[in-house]
């Protein structure tokens, strides 16, 4: 089936809105890449990377901290590979994929499926700093925690993906960043990596947490990922608009052709709703799914987003460092809303409010 092309009106509206949110102070600058399985590719830019690098405009090669896009760019595809290889069972407790633990481990009874779908009932607030100096490994500390509620209800929980990252490293016998690097290299994503990365002019800085202190630049913005050395299942990945577009293209190609070494089957299974986030919005395995809609998407706290419209053969990438301005990050919401409507190829549809799980 031919892909639905982005029209000149589509890209004009996206460019206008990107320019407006930059002018409004929501982000120093940003890049949008929208493309199709038929080879269309449009790159839109506005603003600057950051004042620290002068007047340099962002490009498709600018490196961004993608924050929670780590969940769908690293953890999710690696879990899919492990399931396909028989190393993970979606409906088995995650403790089965971790080093042996003695005693009760209530949070370790959460299944891989529940962790992916944010329905495990684990503690929602993640503060790994509370475990400084602990005398047990992190996976055991997390698994020993009591549940906050019975499994089933959707609550966005980072610690579930931290456990998934630890489980992947254990069952594969290799560090998470090495597993991810091999995956990305095989997909042609040559500028995607776990941090830290250098404070180079092509790397977008993020937040200044204390006035007068150095800005976070090239290190994971997420504090829990930073405590884990920058390598975690929920955050810590750096990528470029170009690489995220390459990734989206690979997912859509696998979906369309049924190829991709199990990727097609994994993506299709992941687009089946697992829990309601709010009326009109569901969670699949990792991905957010507008109920009855043709789109899957995910956001990153720093100001990034990735949208897929498999049936239409469309994708859309947003890369900004909107967290540079702290609370102003919320002002990129109009851009995200327009992106969701645009990539769906049904701009007249009525959409629910976008979930801001990041």
Protein backbone atom coordinates (compact mmCIF):
# COMPACT_ATOMS: atom_id res chain seq x y z
CA UNK A 1 0.00 0.00 0.00
CA UNK A 2 1.50 3.39 -0.96
CA UNK A 3 2.39 5.72 1.89
CA UNK A 4 0.37 8.88 2.41
CA UNK A 5 2.73 11.78 1.58
CA UNK A 6 3.09 14.87 3.73
CA UNK A 7 1.66 17.83 1.85
CA UNK A 8 3.16 21.30 1.51
CA UNK A 9 0.43 22.51 3.87
CA UNK A 10 1.44 19.87 6.44
CA UNK A 11 5.06 20.96 6.48
CA UNK A 12 4.17 24.66 6.39
CA UNK A 13 2.01 24.30 9.51
CA UNK A 14 4.70 22.32 11.29
CA UNK A 15 7.37 24.88 10.38
CA UNK A 16 5.17 27.75 11.52
CA UNK A 17 4.40 26.11 14.86
CA UNK A 18 8.03 25.14 15.47
CA UNK A 19 9.08 28.74 14.76
CA UNK A 20 6.35 30.03 17.09
CA UNK A 21 7.31 27.85 20.06
CA UNK A 22 10.95 28.91 19.65
CA UNK A 23 9.93 32.57 19.50
CA UNK A 24 7.78 32.02 22.59
CA UNK A 25 10.86 30.88 24.53
CA UNK A 26 9.72 27.27 24.83
CA UNK A 27 13.04 25.97 23.51
CA UNK A 28 16.23 27.47 22.08
CA UNK A 29 15.58 25.65 18.83
CA UNK A 30 14.54 22.36 17.35
CA UNK A 31 14.37 19.99 14.42
CA UNK A 32 11.46 18.09 12.89
CA UNK A 33 11.94 15.23 10.46
CA UNK A 34 8.86 13.82 8.77
CA UNK A 35 9.02 11.04 6.24
CA UNK A 36 7.34 8.08 4.62
CA UNK A 37 8.14 4.53 3.61
CA UNK A 38 8.08 5.74 -0.01
CA UNK A 39 11.18 7.82 0.62
CA UNK A 40 9.76 11.28 1.29
CA UNK A 41 11.82 13.11 3.88
CA UNK A 42 11.32 16.69 5.03
CA UNK A 43 13.62 18.43 7.53
CA UNK A 44 12.41 21.53 9.35
CA UNK A 45 14.50 23.62 11.74
CA UNK A 46 14.19 26.77 13.82
CA UNK A 47 16.21 28.70 16.39
CA UNK A 48 19.67 27.84 17.68
CA UNK A 49 21.17 24.84 19.48
CA UNK A 50 21.86 26.95 22.60
CA UNK A 51 23.52 30.22 23.52
CA UNK A 52 26.59 28.25 24.68
CA UNK A 53 27.38 27.42 21.04
CA UNK A 54 26.61 30.85 19.60
CA UNK A 55 24.29 31.28 16.64
CA UNK A 56 24.66 27.73 15.32
CA UNK A 57 21.32 26.41 14.08
CA UNK A 58 20.31 22.83 14.91
CA UNK A 59 20.44 20.31 12.10
CA UNK A 60 19.51 16.67 11.56
CA UNK A 61 23.01 15.84 12.91
CA UNK A 62 22.60 17.71 16.22
CA UNK A 63 22.89 15.36 19.20
CA UNK A 64 20.04 15.50 21.74
CA UNK A 65 19.45 13.82 25.07
CA UNK A 66 16.29 11.92 24.09
CA UNK A 67 15.34 11.12 27.72
CA UNK A 68 12.36 8.72 27.86
CA UNK A 69 12.57 7.95 24.15
CA UNK A 70 15.20 5.57 25.57
CA UNK A 71 12.27 3.34 26.50
CA UNK A 72 11.22 2.82 22.87
CA UNK A 73 14.65 3.18 21.22
CA UNK A 74 16.62 0.91 23.57
CA UNK A 75 14.61 -1.08 26.12
CA UNK A 76 11.59 -1.91 23.96
CA UNK A 77 13.41 -3.28 20.87
CA UNK A 78 15.89 -5.19 23.05
CA UNK A 79 13.04 -6.79 25.02
CA UNK A 80 11.49 -7.75 21.68
CA UNK A 81 14.73 -9.41 20.60
CA UNK A 82 15.00 -11.27 23.89
CA UNK A 83 11.39 -12.49 23.64
CA UNK A 84 11.99 -13.62 20.06
CA UNK A 85 15.12 -15.51 21.18
CA UNK A 86 13.28 -17.23 24.02
CA UNK A 87 15.31 -15.42 26.68
CA UNK A 88 12.34 -13.52 28.10
CA UNK A 89 8.72 -14.50 28.72
CA UNK A 90 6.34 -11.55 28.58
CA UNK A 91 4.08 -13.07 31.22
CA UNK A 92 6.76 -14.32 33.61
CA UNK A 93 7.89 -12.35 36.68
CA UNK A 94 10.85 -10.09 35.96
CA UNK A 95 12.70 -11.69 38.89
CA UNK A 96 13.06 -14.80 36.72
CA UNK A 97 15.33 -12.79 34.41
CA UNK A 98 17.44 -11.29 37.21
CA UNK A 99 20.18 -12.74 39.44
CA UNK A 100 18.81 -15.07 42.10
CA UNK A 101 17.40 -13.30 45.14
CA UNK A 102 16.52 -14.73 48.53
CA UNK A 103 13.42 -13.77 50.45
CA UNK A 104 10.32 -11.91 49.36
CA UNK A 105 10.48 -9.62 46.34
CA UNK A 106 7.00 -8.15 45.80
CA UNK A 107 8.02 -5.83 42.96
CA UNK A 108 9.99 -8.64 41.36
CA UNK A 109 6.73 -10.50 40.77
CA UNK A 110 5.70 -7.90 38.18
CA UNK A 111 5.65 -9.43 34.71
CA UNK A 112 7.63 -8.13 31.78
CA UNK A 113 4.35 -7.26 30.07
CA UNK A 114 3.18 -5.23 33.08
CA UNK A 115 6.47 -3.34 33.22
CA UNK A 116 6.31 -2.49 29.51
CA UNK A 117 2.68 -1.35 29.83
CA UNK A 118 3.16 0.59 33.10
CA UNK A 119 0.54 -1.53 34.89
CA UNK A 120 2.74 -3.31 37.46
CA UNK A 121 1.69 -1.29 40.51
CA UNK A 122 5.30 -0.44 41.42
CA UNK A 123 6.24 2.75 43.25
CA UNK A 124 5.71 5.61 40.85
CA UNK A 125 8.28 8.01 42.33
CA UNK A 126 11.83 6.89 41.53
CA UNK A 127 14.58 8.14 43.87
CA UNK A 128 17.63 5.96 43.46
CA UNK A 129 19.59 8.41 45.61
CA UNK A 130 17.80 6.84 48.59
CA UNK A 131 19.85 3.71 47.94
CA UNK A 132 23.27 5.36 48.18
CA UNK A 133 25.56 3.13 50.25
CA UNK A 134 23.13 0.21 50.26
CA UNK A 135 24.58 -3.25 50.84
CA UNK A 136 22.60 -5.03 48.09
CA UNK A 137 22.58 -4.75 44.28
CA UNK A 138 20.09 -2.38 42.70
CA UNK A 139 17.87 -5.07 41.17
CA UNK A 140 17.40 -6.64 44.59
CA UNK A 141 16.65 -3.32 46.28
CA UNK A 142 14.02 -2.51 43.67
CA UNK A 143 12.45 -5.97 43.73
CA UNK A 144 12.17 -5.95 47.53
CA UNK A 145 10.03 -2.80 47.44
CA UNK A 146 6.35 -3.26 48.25
CA UNK A 147 3.80 -2.52 45.55
CA UNK A 148 1.94 0.77 45.80
CA UNK A 149 -1.21 -0.81 44.42
CA UNK A 150 -2.47 -4.01 42.85
CA UNK A 151 -1.33 -4.50 39.23
CA UNK A 152 -3.69 -3.46 36.47
CA UNK A 153 -4.11 0.32 36.50
CA UNK A 154 -1.94 2.43 34.22
CA UNK A 155 0.62 4.59 36.03
CA UNK A 156 3.75 5.84 34.29
CA UNK A 157 6.65 4.25 36.19
CA UNK A 158 10.34 4.61 35.32
CA UNK A 159 11.58 1.98 37.75
CA UNK A 160 9.92 -0.76 35.67
CA UNK A 161 12.19 0.08 32.75
CA UNK A 162 15.18 0.26 35.07
CA UNK A 163 14.40 -3.33 36.03
CA UNK A 164 14.00 -4.29 32.37
CA UNK A 165 17.41 -2.83 31.57
CA UNK A 166 19.00 -4.77 34.42
CA UNK A 167 17.22 -7.94 33.31
CA UNK A 168 18.40 -7.57 29.71
CA UNK A 169 22.00 -7.19 30.80
CA UNK A 170 21.73 -10.29 33.01
CA UNK A 171 20.06 -12.68 30.57
CA UNK A 172 22.26 -11.57 27.65
CA UNK A 173 25.47 -11.52 29.70
CA UNK A 174 26.48 -8.12 28.33
CA UNK A 175 26.07 -4.51 29.49
CA UNK A 176 22.93 -2.73 28.36
CA UNK A 177 24.87 -0.08 26.44
CA UNK A 178 26.77 -2.77 24.50
CA UNK A 179 23.51 -4.55 23.59
CA UNK A 180 21.97 -1.27 22.45
CA UNK A 181 25.05 -0.22 20.47
CA UNK A 182 24.95 -3.49 18.52
CA UNK A 183 21.24 -3.00 17.80
CA UNK A 184 21.70 0.58 16.60
CA UNK A 185 24.74 -0.21 14.50
CA UNK A 186 22.77 -2.93 12.73
CA UNK A 187 20.02 -0.42 11.95
CA UNK A 188 22.43 2.20 10.61
CA UNK A 189 22.04 4.53 13.61
CA UNK A 190 25.66 5.60 13.83
CA UNK A 191 25.20 8.66 16.05
CA UNK A 192 23.04 7.06 18.74
CA UNK A 193 24.68 6.10 22.02
CA UNK A 194 24.39 6.09 25.75
CA UNK A 195 26.13 9.02 27.36
CA UNK A 196 28.08 10.74 28.54
CA UNK A 197 29.08 12.45 25.32
CA UNK A 198 31.46 15.36 24.82
CA UNK A 199 30.49 19.00 25.36
CA UNK A 200 30.79 19.66 21.65
CA UNK A 201 29.10 22.43 19.66
CA UNK A 202 26.89 19.84 17.93
CA UNK A 203 25.54 18.53 21.29
CA UNK A 204 22.50 20.34 22.67
CA UNK A 205 22.83 21.36 26.35
CA UNK A 206 19.87 20.83 28.65
CA UNK A 207 19.09 22.28 32.07
CA UNK A 208 20.91 24.54 34.49
CA UNK A 209 19.64 23.25 37.82
CA UNK A 210 21.47 25.73 40.07
CA UNK A 211 21.99 29.39 39.09
CA UNK A 212 25.66 29.99 38.43
CA UNK A 213 26.46 26.29 38.12
CA UNK A 214 27.40 24.52 34.92
CA UNK A 215 24.58 23.53 32.62
CA UNK A 216 23.98 19.80 32.02
CA UNK A 217 25.68 19.20 28.70
CA UNK A 218 26.48 15.78 27.30
CA UNK A 219 25.42 13.94 30.48
CA UNK A 220 22.04 12.36 31.18
CA UNK A 221 19.48 14.93 32.31
CA UNK A 222 17.53 12.25 34.18
CA UNK A 223 18.95 12.09 37.71
CA UNK A 224 18.31 8.38 38.18
CA UNK A 225 19.97 7.50 34.89
CA UNK A 226 22.91 9.72 35.89
CA UNK A 227 23.24 7.81 39.18
CA UNK A 228 23.47 4.61 37.12
CA UNK A 229 26.40 6.03 35.13
CA UNK A 230 24.14 7.26 32.33
CA UNK A 231 23.08 3.77 31.22
CA UNK A 232 19.52 2.72 32.12
CA UNK A 233 16.45 1.21 30.54
CA UNK A 234 14.32 4.30 31.06
CA UNK A 235 16.66 7.18 30.05
CA UNK A 236 20.23 8.08 29.15
CA UNK A 237 20.32 7.74 25.34
CA UNK A 238 21.62 10.48 23.05
CA UNK A 239 20.63 10.56 19.39
CA UNK A 240 20.13 12.81 16.37
CA UNK A 241 17.02 13.67 14.37
CA UNK A 242 18.55 11.76 11.47
CA UNK A 243 19.11 8.58 13.49
CA UNK A 244 15.62 8.68 14.98
CA UNK A 245 14.26 9.01 11.44
CA UNK A 246 16.38 6.00 10.37
CA UNK A 247 14.92 4.07 13.32
CA UNK A 248 11.35 5.06 12.49
CA UNK A 249 11.88 4.11 8.86
CA UNK A 250 13.17 0.68 9.91
CA UNK A 251 10.13 0.08 12.12
CA UNK A 252 7.69 1.10 9.38
CA UNK A 253 9.51 -0.96 6.76
CA UNK A 254 9.36 -4.03 9.02
CA UNK A 255 5.67 -3.43 9.67
CA UNK A 256 4.91 -3.10 5.96
CA UNK A 257 6.99 -6.02 4.69
CA UNK A 258 6.72 -8.42 7.61
CA UNK A 259 10.51 -8.68 7.69
CA UNK A 260 13.07 -7.38 10.17
CA UNK A 261 14.05 -10.48 12.11
CA UNK A 262 10.98 -10.55 14.33
CA UNK A 263 10.67 -6.75 14.51
CA UNK A 264 7.45 -6.72 12.49
CA UNK A 265 5.73 -9.21 14.80
CA UNK A 266 7.01 -7.39 17.89
CA UNK A 267 5.79 -4.00 16.66
CA UNK A 268 2.36 -5.37 15.77
CA UNK A 269 2.05 -7.06 19.16
CA UNK A 270 3.11 -3.83 20.87
CA UNK A 271 0.37 -1.81 19.17
CA UNK A 272 -2.34 -3.88 20.88
CA UNK A 273 -3.81 -1.83 23.77
CA UNK A 274 -2.87 -3.12 27.22
CA UNK A 275 -4.43 -0.48 29.48
CA UNK A 276 -6.35 2.78 29.32
CA UNK A 277 -4.32 5.88 30.13
CA UNK A 278 -7.37 8.16 29.94
CA UNK A 279 -10.57 8.09 27.87
CA UNK A 280 -9.54 7.88 24.24
CA UNK A 281 -5.91 7.02 24.95
CA UNK A 282 -4.39 3.59 25.57
CA UNK A 283 -0.98 2.14 26.36
CA UNK A 284 0.41 -0.67 24.25
CA UNK A 285 3.72 -2.31 25.05
CA UNK A 286 5.70 0.90 25.66
CA UNK A 287 3.90 2.95 22.99
CA UNK A 288 1.02 5.40 23.55
CA UNK A 289 -1.97 4.63 21.31
CA UNK A 290 -4.87 6.98 20.59
CA UNK A 291 -7.89 4.69 20.92
CA UNK A 292 -9.06 3.65 17.48
CA UNK A 293 -6.38 5.86 15.93
CA UNK A 294 -3.62 4.97 13.50
CA UNK A 295 -0.68 6.35 15.48
CA UNK A 296 1.80 5.15 18.11
CA UNK A 297 4.02 7.65 19.87
CA UNK A 298 6.24 8.40 22.85
CA UNK A 299 7.72 11.54 24.38
CA UNK A 300 10.99 12.38 26.10
CA UNK A 301 11.12 14.77 29.08
CA UNK A 302 13.84 16.93 27.52
CA UNK A 303 11.53 17.89 24.62
CA UNK A 304 11.70 14.99 22.18
CA UNK A 305 8.96 12.94 20.51
CA UNK A 306 8.65 10.07 18.06
CA UNK A 307 5.44 9.32 16.14
CA UNK A 308 4.63 6.34 13.91
CA UNK A 309 1.62 5.90 11.63
CA UNK A 310 2.22 2.37 10.30
CA UNK A 311 -0.90 2.06 8.14
CA UNK A 312 -0.15 5.40 6.46
CA UNK A 313 3.59 4.67 6.15
CA UNK A 314 4.42 7.91 7.97
CA UNK A 315 6.72 8.94 10.79
CA UNK A 316 7.55 12.20 12.52
CA UNK A 317 10.47 13.05 14.81
CA UNK A 318 10.72 16.08 17.09
CA UNK A 319 14.04 16.96 18.72
CA UNK A 320 14.30 19.96 21.01
CA UNK A 321 16.15 20.76 24.22
CA UNK A 322 13.11 22.54 25.67
CA UNK A 323 14.11 21.56 29.21
CA UNK A 324 16.88 24.16 28.71
CA UNK A 325 14.24 26.64 29.89
CA UNK A 326 12.94 24.45 32.72
CA UNK A 327 9.20 24.77 33.12
CA UNK A 328 8.92 26.36 29.68
CA UNK A 329 9.19 22.82 28.31
CA UNK A 330 5.40 22.57 28.62
CA UNK A 331 5.08 25.30 25.97
CA UNK A 332 6.04 22.86 23.21
CA UNK A 333 2.65 21.16 23.72
CA UNK A 334 1.11 22.89 20.65
CA UNK A 335 3.88 21.45 18.48
CA UNK A 336 3.33 17.95 19.82
CA UNK A 337 -0.43 18.20 19.35
CA UNK A 338 -0.01 19.35 15.75
CA UNK A 339 2.54 16.58 15.09
CA UNK A 340 0.09 13.94 16.30
CA UNK A 341 -2.69 15.24 14.07
CA UNK A 342 -0.40 15.68 11.09
CA UNK A 343 1.26 12.27 11.15
CA UNK A 344 -2.11 10.56 11.48
CA UNK A 345 -3.06 11.80 7.99
CA UNK A 346 -6.52 12.56 9.40
CA UNK A 347 -6.12 16.13 10.57
CA UNK A 348 -9.88 16.61 10.97
CA UNK A 349 -10.13 13.83 13.56
CA UNK A 350 -10.98 14.62 17.16
CA UNK A 351 -8.05 13.65 19.35
CA UNK A 352 -7.83 13.21 23.12
CA UNK A 353 -5.36 15.29 25.08
CA UNK A 354 -1.81 14.05 24.54
CA UNK A 355 -0.40 12.00 27.37
CA UNK A 356 2.69 13.70 28.78
CA UNK A 357 4.24 10.55 30.25
CA UNK A 358 7.95 11.24 29.94
